[in-house]
């Protein structure tokens, strides 16, 4: 199926999808599905000429006048393959947000949409960003609600790094702040007993990519917006012998 945004560009395209309906009592239970399969999906988030994100008018249509959605959907298990997410801005200004995440393979459980909040448990996920950054496996719980994205017990594994994140919050007061992500959206979280390669970190901080280091047993925390971001390392091991504690 296919969904257009208000400017008649693609918002969502799904080549193939199937699921079993568990309940038809939508007023009482919401839409309840089981064993969903999604293949060849494309989700294209972009900023329109008006400055508004293209998904916003569609969300508004699902929302009552008081500003709170009553729509509910539950899916106990989702398997996705060949998924792709992109975020585009107009061709003016400096583009810090030109993301293109492709080749996504994933398995989700307990997917819920309740009054505008979306949550699920990611059992496994593979993704490749066009810069070359590759996640071999991603697992954990997420909840998205009114500009706040919460992650719990996340584990991200690449070929060089293995990162454990007990908690991670991306905190925007509303979705409009995400258009000025590097200055307005606060991020905070913790890292525990992780290994981190400067090769992977270099995709986000290019200056460290040539250091050719791998830190292990990393414990720490981080907070701030992208332009004023602080990380605190309380424990890390460099090589086989050097241990850093603070």
C-alpha positions as MATLAB code, in Angstrom:
seq = 'XXXXXXXXXXXXXXXXXXXXXXXXXXXXXXXXXXXXXXXXXXXXXXXXXXXXXXXXXXXXXXXXXXXXXXXXXXXXXXXXXXXXXXXXXXXXXXXXXXXXXXXXXXXXXXXXXXXXXXXXXXXXXXXXXXXXXXXXXXXXXXXXXXXXXXXXXXXXXXXXXXXXXXXXXXXXXXXXXXXXXXXXXXXXXXXXXXXXXXXXXXXXXXXXXXXXXXXXXXXXXXXXXXXXXXXXXXXXXXXXXXXXXX';
ca = [
       0.000    0.000    0.000;
       0.969    3.620   -0.504;
       0.492    6.831    1.530;
       1.152   10.287    0.069;
       2.077   13.343    2.090;
       0.191   16.654    1.580;
       2.602   17.660   -1.210;
       1.914   14.391   -3.077;
       5.341   12.940   -2.348;
       5.817    9.477   -0.878;
       5.401    9.223    2.894;
       5.023    5.451    3.196;
       5.213    2.656    0.654;
       4.896   -1.035    1.545;
       5.530   -3.600   -1.157;
       3.989   -6.476    0.814;
       2.319   -6.785    4.215;
       0.189   -9.393    5.895;
      -1.208   -9.995    9.381;
      -3.949  -11.905   11.154;
      -6.753   -9.973   12.854;
      -7.298  -11.029   16.473;
     -10.127   -8.671   17.379;
     -12.680   -6.672   15.401;
     -14.002   -4.769   18.422;
     -12.020   -1.637   17.559;
     -14.045    0.664   19.812;
     -13.257   -1.429   22.892;
      -9.898   -3.077   22.171;
      -8.471   -1.048   19.306;
      -7.071   -2.791   16.235;
      -5.497   -6.071   17.415;
      -3.250   -7.959   14.972;
      -0.892  -10.906   15.271;
       2.083  -12.322   13.326;
       2.604   -9.341   11.004;
       5.011   -9.560    8.063;
       6.298   -6.423    6.304;
       8.569   -6.523    3.247;
       9.973   -3.733    1.100;
       8.698   -0.786    3.166;
       9.904    2.776    2.533;
       9.225    5.567    5.061;
      10.234    9.037    3.871;
      10.147   11.743    6.521;
      10.824   15.215    5.145;
      10.332   18.883    5.821;
       7.797   20.492    3.487;
       8.040   23.992    1.995;
       5.895   25.246    4.902;
       8.542   24.068    7.387;
       6.211   21.389    8.775;
       7.169   17.714    8.817;
       5.140   15.814    6.212;
       3.822   13.321    8.769;
       2.256   15.998   10.976;
      -0.976   16.671    8.982;
      -1.712   12.944    8.906;
      -1.199   12.657   12.667;
      -3.555   15.608   13.128;
      -6.295   13.797   11.204;
      -6.093   10.927   13.682;
      -6.337   13.333   16.598;
      -9.498   14.729   18.129;
      -9.983   18.456   18.715;
      -8.652   18.295   22.267;
      -5.284   17.221   20.849;
      -5.282   13.678   22.176;
      -5.581   10.664   19.923;
      -7.923    7.816   20.876;
      -6.607    5.399   18.243;
      -5.215    2.094   19.562;
      -3.360   -0.694   17.781;
      -1.608   -3.786   19.135;
       0.598   -6.211   17.198;
       2.178   -9.055   19.164;
       4.911   -9.899   16.645;
       6.327   -8.086   13.596;
       8.961   -9.391   11.202;
      10.322   -6.828    8.753;
      12.717   -7.214    5.833;
      14.213   -4.844    3.243;
      13.013   -1.761    5.147;
      14.302    1.749    4.506;
      13.960    5.049    6.383;
      15.060    8.451    5.095;
      14.817   12.013    6.375;
      15.159   14.919    3.972;
      15.200   18.670    4.267;
      14.834   21.256    1.483;
      17.942   22.195   -0.475;
      18.580   25.391    1.500;
      20.925   25.870    4.443;
      23.367   23.385    5.956;
      21.894   19.906    6.008;
      22.770   18.127    9.275;
      19.905   15.668    8.915;
      20.427   13.942    5.585;
      19.939   10.400    6.876;
      19.232    7.339    4.790;
      18.907    4.090    6.752;
      18.466    1.090    4.458;
      18.488   -2.719    4.257;
      16.691   -2.888    7.613;
      15.824   -6.390    8.816;
      13.970   -6.559   12.128;
      11.771   -8.513   14.492;
       9.482   -6.645   16.925;
       7.200   -7.903   19.679;
       4.378   -6.281   21.678;
       4.008   -3.384   19.232;
       1.448   -0.886   20.584;
      -0.095    2.392   19.481;
      -2.091    3.840   22.369;
      -3.440    7.420   22.309;
      -0.532    8.682   20.228;
       2.238    6.757   22.045;
       4.126    4.050   20.144;
       6.118    1.300   21.881;
       7.637   -2.100   21.112;
      10.358   -4.560   22.054;
      13.038   -4.909   19.376;
      14.156   -8.529   19.454;
      16.675   -8.115   16.632;
      17.515   -5.516   13.997;
      20.095   -4.984   11.273;
      20.539   -1.595    9.557;
      22.971    0.208    7.252;
      23.287    3.983    6.975;
      24.561    5.266    3.627;
      27.664    6.755    5.296;
      28.770    3.144    5.825;
      27.829    2.913    9.506;
      26.438   -0.593   10.014;
      24.581   -2.089   12.977;
      24.750   -5.875   12.978;
      22.264   -6.298   15.821;
      20.127   -3.937   17.892;
      17.877   -5.039   20.750;
      15.816   -3.310   23.447;
      12.562   -1.557   24.336;
      11.461    1.824   22.984;
       8.593    4.217   23.622;
       7.781    7.301   21.530;
       5.351    9.890   22.879;
       4.885   13.606   22.134;
       8.475   14.364   21.140;
      10.088   12.149   23.798;
      11.825    8.943   22.671;
      12.821    6.534   25.464;
      15.046    3.475   25.110;
      15.546    0.857   27.832;
      18.025   -2.022   28.058;
      19.391   -1.385   24.592;
      22.270   -3.402   23.165;
      23.881   -2.321   19.886;
      26.506   -4.486   18.191;
      28.716   -3.684   15.212;
      31.723   -5.563   13.863;
      33.983   -3.531   16.164;
      31.812   -2.407   19.095;
      29.343   -3.849   21.588;
      27.433   -1.178   23.489;
      25.036   -1.721   26.408;
      22.718    1.206   27.175;
      20.431    0.664   30.199;
      18.647    3.968   29.570;
      18.660    6.590   26.826;
      16.207    9.468   26.429;
      15.876   11.852   23.476;
      13.811   14.678   24.910;
      12.122   17.219   22.661;
       9.245   19.255   24.074;
       7.436   18.680   20.778;
       8.183   17.368   17.272;
       8.857   20.853   15.899;
      12.049   20.991   17.972;
      13.473   18.121   15.903;
      13.852   20.509   12.969;
      16.548   22.206   15.086;
      17.827   18.937   16.516;
      21.450   19.895   17.166;
      20.478   22.935   19.254;
      17.167   22.097   20.915;
      16.748   18.349   21.567;
      18.339   17.099   24.779;
      19.837   13.606   25.014;
      20.856   11.778   28.175;
      21.724    8.218   29.049;
      24.130    5.658   30.540;
      26.579    3.151   29.094;
      27.660    0.041   31.021;
      30.370   -2.594   30.463;
      30.666   -1.770   26.765;
      33.344   -1.928   24.097;
      33.634    0.993   21.679;
      35.839    1.370   18.616;
      36.952    4.817   17.470;
      36.217    3.591   13.938;
      32.498    3.465   14.775;
      32.632    6.634   16.881;
      34.234    8.382   13.901;
      30.954    8.285   11.984;
      29.611   10.751   14.583;
      32.894   12.495   15.528;
      35.191   12.298   12.447;
      38.236   13.574   14.351;
      38.676   10.322   16.303;
      38.296    7.857   13.434;
      42.037    7.566   12.739;
      42.948    6.895   16.377;
      42.568    3.141   15.809;
      41.594    2.408   19.424;
      39.077    0.117   21.032;
      37.926    0.886   24.558;
      36.539   -2.003   26.606;
      34.736   -2.282   29.952;
      33.402    1.236   29.395;
      31.082    2.711   32.049;
      29.806    6.264   31.818;
      27.019    8.686   31.067;
      26.224   11.412   28.566;
      23.911   14.401   28.305;
      23.219   17.572   26.367;
      22.262   18.710   22.880;
      24.504   17.859   19.915;
      26.146   21.298   19.858;
      26.867   21.173   23.605;
      27.273   17.465   24.308;
      29.117   16.095   27.354;
      30.244   12.518   28.045;
      31.556   11.291   31.400;
      33.656    8.112   31.488;
      33.925    6.562   34.952;
      35.786    3.422   33.859;
      37.444    2.200   30.656;
      40.179   -0.186   29.602;
      42.559    0.606   26.738;
      44.365   -2.368   25.260;
      45.271   -5.243   27.559;
      46.574   -3.365   30.584;
      45.734    0.357   30.770;
      42.655    1.173   32.884;
      41.189    4.658   33.154;
      38.936    5.562   36.065;
      37.427    8.917   36.990;
];
